[in-house]
Amino acid sequence: MAEIIAVLEKAFKEKGEGRVEMPPKPGIHPRGGDNFIHAMPAYIPAMKSAGIKWVSGFPGNFQRGLPYINGLLILNDPGTGLPISVMDCTWITAMRTGAASAVAAKYLARSDSSILGLLGCGVQGRSHLEALQVLFPLKQVMAYDTDAQAAQCFANEITNRFGLEVVIVDTPQKAVTGCDIIVTSGPILKKPHRTIQPGWMDEGAFASLVDFDSYWHPQALHETTKFCTDDIPQLRHYQEIGYFQDIPPVYAHLGELVTGQKPGRETPRERTMTANLGLAMDDMATAPLIYQQAVKKNIGTWLNL
Ligand SMILES: NC(=O)c1ccc[n+]([C@@H]2O[C@H](COP(=O)([O-])OP(=O)(O)OC[C@H]3O[C@@H](n4cnc5c(N)ncnc54)[C@H](O)[C@@H]3O)[C@@H](O)[C@H]2O)c1
């Protein structure tokens, strides 16, 4: 995770300086509803990385015992265009999303943040905890999930793995008020359920909206002084198709924070937020690490084209 956070921070610097090619992601929506399959290409010259992720998100998979996110990633040789590797993208998606929130938190959260509030204890809840504990002196996690069993599994796993105190809370407010960092990672909804009310988020806290604005009352969002995102054109695209209908003005994208074009947190009292949408660049920054490790360890299968 520490390596992925470092490589993502570099990628955001490249993006902030205009050196990443990343067209908006097209998608299809089999059987309607909130199902999607997105094509996500990116080229990062400084990392000699070019490729595409073909990733699906099917909310109904939960009932079939399948992961919500699934897909494949193809890495290409930027010199010849030849495909050099085909890999699973479920793990990369989980890890890079947590890592991208950690990069945002590095610039927007208080460095002494020790209490994490987590709403949604699934795959992203786990990867966010893993990423945030790399950069912050986390001591306690306030964990909320509508599925009590999911919260309990999460608590057992995290206590064993990281030795952190996990408090399973019975209301969403207890995973917001009193927390230094808040992560909302439930389902993404076009129509937010607006559970998090104005006045819940403390002064000095930072929030990462992994499930977009689904969890937040618009007035609670408007309490933040710095509302950020990983990519403004992509945010505008989501707004055009019905998401993020009432959000504060965007203060900066992460590339601007990482390159210092705009300052991140400036006082210990301001409330800050990022709504990262998840970028093809995040995947193409991470995938070469996986490919190189696989070659080094001689794992994987050689395919003839
Ligand atoms: N922004 C990004 O870059 C990005 C990337 C990947 C996934 N996501 C989003 O992250 C979210 C979580 O994905 P995941 O793979 O962790 O899914 P998951 O199914 O593994 O976990 C979701 C968890 O949320 C719980 N939940 C459902 N409704 C809830 C509510 N109202 N309050 C609290 N908990 C609730 C579920 O019980 C489950 O434990 C999804 O919305 C997904 O689209 C965002």
PDB file of N, CA and C and ligand atoms in Angstrom, residues 68 93 96-97 119-124 144-147 150 185-188 193 210-212 215 276-278, ligand 1:
ATOM      1  N   TYR A  68     -18.827  -6.798  -6.051  1.00  0.00           N
ATOM      2  CA  TYR A  68     -19.507  -5.694  -6.744  1.00  0.00           C
ATOM      3  C   TYR A  68     -18.672  -5.245  -7.944  1.00  0.00           C
ATOM      4  N   THR A  93      -8.340  -2.010  -8.204  1.00  0.00           N
ATOM      5  CA  THR A  93      -9.371  -0.987  -7.966  1.00  0.00           C
ATOM      6  C   THR A  93      -9.522  -0.714  -6.472  1.00  0.00           C
ATOM      7  N   ARG A  96      -6.014   1.052  -5.230  1.00  0.00           N
ATOM      8  CA  ARG A  96      -5.695   2.405  -5.725  1.00  0.00           C
ATOM      9  C   ARG A  96      -6.715   3.425  -5.246  1.00  0.00           C
ATOM     10  N   THR A  97      -7.964   2.972  -4.991  1.00  0.00           N
ATOM     11  CA  THR A  97      -8.975   3.924  -4.518  1.00  0.00           C
ATOM     12  C   THR A  97      -8.649   4.353  -3.085  1.00  0.00           C
ATOM     13  N   LEU A 119     -18.208   4.623   7.160  1.00  0.00           N
ATOM     14  CA  LEU A 119     -19.611   4.259   6.918  1.00  0.00           C
ATOM     15  C   LEU A 119     -19.640   3.389   5.671  1.00  0.00           C
ATOM     16  N   GLY A 120     -19.739   2.074   5.850  1.00  0.00           N
ATOM     17  CA  GLY A 120     -19.657   1.113   4.745  1.00  0.00           C
ATOM     18  C   GLY A 120     -18.401   0.273   4.937  1.00  0.00           C
ATOM     19  N   CYS A 121     -18.563  -0.918   5.531  1.00  0.00           N
ATOM     20  CA  CYS A 121     -17.389  -1.724   5.917  1.00  0.00           C
ATOM     21  C   CYS A 121     -17.137  -2.847   4.923  1.00  0.00           C
ATOM     22  N   GLY A 122     -17.091  -2.527   3.627  1.00  0.00           N
ATOM     23  CA  GLY A 122     -16.841  -3.547   2.605  1.00  0.00           C
ATOM     24  C   GLY A 122     -15.403  -3.484   2.113  1.00  0.00           C
ATOM     25  N   VAL A 123     -15.249  -3.748   0.809  1.00  0.00           N
ATOM     26  CA  VAL A 123     -13.921  -3.776   0.192  1.00  0.00           C
ATOM     27  C   VAL A 123     -13.232  -2.416   0.340  1.00  0.00           C
ATOM     28  N   GLN A 124     -13.967  -1.355   0.013  1.00  0.00           N
ATOM     29  CA  GLN A 124     -13.360  -0.024   0.086  1.00  0.00           C
ATOM     30  C   GLN A 124     -13.100   0.401   1.531  1.00  0.00           C
ATOM     31  N   TYR A 144     -19.505   1.865  10.977  1.00  0.00           N
ATOM     32  CA  TYR A 144     -20.957   1.734  10.820  1.00  0.00           C
ATOM     33  C   TYR A 144     -21.257   1.007   9.512  1.00  0.00           C
ATOM     34  N   ASP A 145     -22.155   0.038   9.565  1.00  0.00           N
ATOM     35  CA  ASP A 145     -22.630  -0.638   8.351  1.00  0.00           C
ATOM     36  C   ASP A 145     -24.084  -1.017   8.594  1.00  0.00           C
ATOM     37  N   THR A 146     -24.907  -0.928   7.563  1.00  0.00           N
ATOM     38  CA  THR A 146     -26.312  -1.303   7.725  1.00  0.00           C
ATOM     39  C   THR A 146     -26.444  -2.815   7.955  1.00  0.00           C
ATOM     40  N   ASP A 147     -25.402  -3.564   7.559  1.00  0.00           N
ATOM     41  CA  ASP A 147     -25.395  -5.008   7.767  1.00  0.00           C
ATOM     42  C   ASP A 147     -24.486  -5.294   8.984  1.00  0.00           C
ATOM     43  N   ALA A 150     -21.572  -7.611   8.492  1.00  0.00           N
ATOM     44  CA  ALA A 150     -20.450  -7.031   7.726  1.00  0.00           C
ATOM     45  C   ALA A 150     -19.564  -6.207   8.660  1.00  0.00           C
ATOM     46  N   SER A 185     -18.376   4.874   2.332  1.00  0.00           N
ATOM     47  CA  SER A 185     -18.141   3.879   1.278  1.00  0.00           C
ATOM     48  C   SER A 185     -19.273   2.857   1.199  1.00  0.00           C
ATOM     49  N   GLY A 186     -20.497   3.381   1.193  1.00  0.00           N
ATOM     50  CA  GLY A 186     -21.678   2.555   0.912  1.00  0.00           C
ATOM     51  C   GLY A 186     -21.959   2.594  -0.583  1.00  0.00           C
ATOM     52  N   PRO A 187     -23.173   2.268  -1.010  1.00  0.00           N
ATOM     53  CA  PRO A 187     -23.484   2.280  -2.447  1.00  0.00           C
ATOM     54  C   PRO A 187     -23.588   3.695  -3.024  1.00  0.00           C
ATOM     55  N   ILE A 188     -23.178   3.832  -4.292  1.00  0.00           N
ATOM     56  CA  ILE A 188     -23.342   5.108  -5.006  1.00  0.00           C
ATOM     57  C   ILE A 188     -24.770   5.216  -5.508  1.00  0.00           C
ATOM     58  N   HIS A 193     -29.110   9.733  -0.188  1.00  0.00           N
ATOM     59  CA  HIS A 193     -30.062   9.516   0.919  1.00  0.00           C
ATOM     60  C   HIS A 193     -29.899  10.574   2.005  1.00  0.00           C
ATOM     61  N   VAL A 210     -16.181   8.379  -1.035  1.00  0.00           N
ATOM     62  CA  VAL A 210     -15.929   7.292  -1.986  1.00  0.00           C
ATOM     63  C   VAL A 210     -17.224   6.909  -2.716  1.00  0.00           C
ATOM     64  N   ASP A 211     -18.350   7.044  -2.031  1.00  0.00           N
ATOM     65  CA  ASP A 211     -19.644   6.754  -2.669  1.00  0.00           C
ATOM     66  C   ASP A 211     -20.318   8.054  -3.142  1.00  0.00           C
ATOM     67  N   PHE A 212     -19.467   8.964  -3.633  1.00  0.00           N
ATOM     68  CA  PHE A 212     -19.930  10.264  -4.146  1.00  0.00           C
ATOM     69  C   PHE A 212     -20.637  11.034  -3.021  1.00  0.00           C
ATOM     70  N   TYR A 215     -24.200   9.944   0.713  1.00  0.00           N
ATOM     71  CA  TYR A 215     -24.441   9.924   2.153  1.00  0.00           C
ATOM     72  C   TYR A 215     -24.767  11.295   2.744  1.00  0.00           C
ATOM     73  N   ASN A 276     -13.370  11.815  -4.763  1.00  0.00           N
ATOM     74  CA  ASN A 276     -12.580  11.195  -5.835  1.00  0.00           C
ATOM     75  C   ASN A 276     -13.496  10.276  -6.635  1.00  0.00           C
ATOM     76  N   LEU A 277     -13.382  10.391  -7.945  1.00  0.00           N
ATOM     77  CA  LEU A 277     -14.285   9.618  -8.800  1.00  0.00           C
ATOM     78  C   LEU A 277     -13.641   8.319  -9.247  1.00  0.00           C
ATOM     79  N   GLY A 278     -12.315   8.242  -9.077  1.00  0.00           N
ATOM     80  CA  GLY A 278     -11.593   7.035  -9.508  1.00  0.00           C
ATOM     81  C   GLY A 278     -11.131   7.218 -10.932  1.00  0.00           C
TER      82      GLY A 278
HETATM   83  N1  LIG B   1     -14.814   6.672  -6.075  1.00  0.00           N
HETATM   84  C1  LIG B   1     -14.105   5.652  -6.476  1.00  0.00           C
HETATM   85  O1  LIG B   1     -13.017   5.780  -7.011  1.00  0.00           O
HETATM   86  C2  LIG B   1     -14.632   4.270  -6.243  1.00  0.00           C
HETATM   87  C3  LIG B   1     -13.894   3.143  -6.651  1.00  0.00           C
HETATM   88  C4  LIG B   1     -14.389   1.871  -6.362  1.00  0.00           C
HETATM   89  C5  LIG B   1     -15.606   1.739  -5.706  1.00  0.00           C
HETATM   90  N2  LIG B   1     -16.307   2.882  -5.360  1.00  0.00           N
HETATM   91  C6  LIG B   1     -17.577   2.801  -4.650  1.00  0.00           C
HETATM   92  O2  LIG B   1     -17.334   2.432  -3.308  1.00  0.00           O
HETATM   93  C7  LIG B   1     -18.532   1.870  -2.782  1.00  0.00           C
HETATM   94  C8  LIG B   1     -18.201   0.640  -1.972  1.00  0.00           C
HETATM   95  O3  LIG B   1     -17.654  -0.356  -2.839  1.00  0.00           O
HETATM   96  P1  LIG B   1     -17.170  -1.742  -2.238  1.00  0.00           P
HETATM   97  O4  LIG B   1     -16.436  -2.465  -3.324  1.00  0.00           O
HETATM   98  O5  LIG B   1     -16.497  -1.485  -0.930  1.00  0.00           O
HETATM   99  O6  LIG B   1     -18.589  -2.439  -1.979  1.00  0.00           O
HETATM  100  P2  LIG B   1     -18.924  -3.581  -0.914  1.00  0.00           P
HETATM  101  O7  LIG B   1     -20.192  -4.189  -1.382  1.00  0.00           O
HETATM  102  O8  LIG B   1     -17.732  -4.439  -0.680  1.00  0.00           O
HETATM  103  O9  LIG B   1     -19.177  -2.771   0.461  1.00  0.00           O
HETATM  104  C9  LIG B   1     -20.243  -1.895   0.677  1.00  0.00           C
HETATM  105  C10 LIG B   1     -20.650  -1.983   2.136  1.00  0.00           C
HETATM  106  O10 LIG B   1     -21.580  -0.923   2.415  1.00  0.00           O
HETATM  107  C11 LIG B   1     -22.610  -1.430   3.257  1.00  0.00           C
HETATM  108  N3  LIG B   1     -23.759  -0.512   3.159  1.00  0.00           N
HETATM  109  C12 LIG B   1     -24.793  -0.512   2.291  1.00  0.00           C
HETATM  110  N4  LIG B   1     -25.601   0.550   2.533  1.00  0.00           N
HETATM  111  C13 LIG B   1     -25.049   1.229   3.574  1.00  0.00           C
HETATM  112  C14 LIG B   1     -25.389   2.390   4.290  1.00  0.00           C
HETATM  113  N5  LIG B   1     -26.457   3.131   3.981  1.00  0.00           N
HETATM  114  N6  LIG B   1     -24.591   2.772   5.314  1.00  0.00           N
HETATM  115  C15 LIG B   1     -23.488   2.065   5.663  1.00  0.00           C
HETATM  116  N7  LIG B   1     -23.126   0.958   5.024  1.00  0.00           N
HETATM  117  C16 LIG B   1     -23.872   0.548   3.980  1.00  0.00           C
HETATM  118  C17 LIG B   1     -22.826  -2.850   2.789  1.00  0.00           C
HETATM  119  O11 LIG B   1     -23.464  -3.630   3.781  1.00  0.00           O
HETATM  120  C18 LIG B   1     -21.363  -3.285   2.521  1.00  0.00           C
HETATM  121  O12 LIG B   1     -20.773  -3.826   3.694  1.00  0.00           O
HETATM  122  C19 LIG B   1     -19.428   1.591  -3.986  1.00  0.00           C
HETATM  123  O13 LIG B   1     -20.418   2.595  -4.015  1.00  0.00           O
HETATM  124  C20 LIG B   1     -18.511   1.750  -5.169  1.00  0.00           C
HETATM  125  O14 LIG B   1     -19.185   2.189  -6.314  1.00  0.00           O
HETATM  126  C21 LIG B   1     -15.837   4.111  -5.607  1.00  0.00           C
END
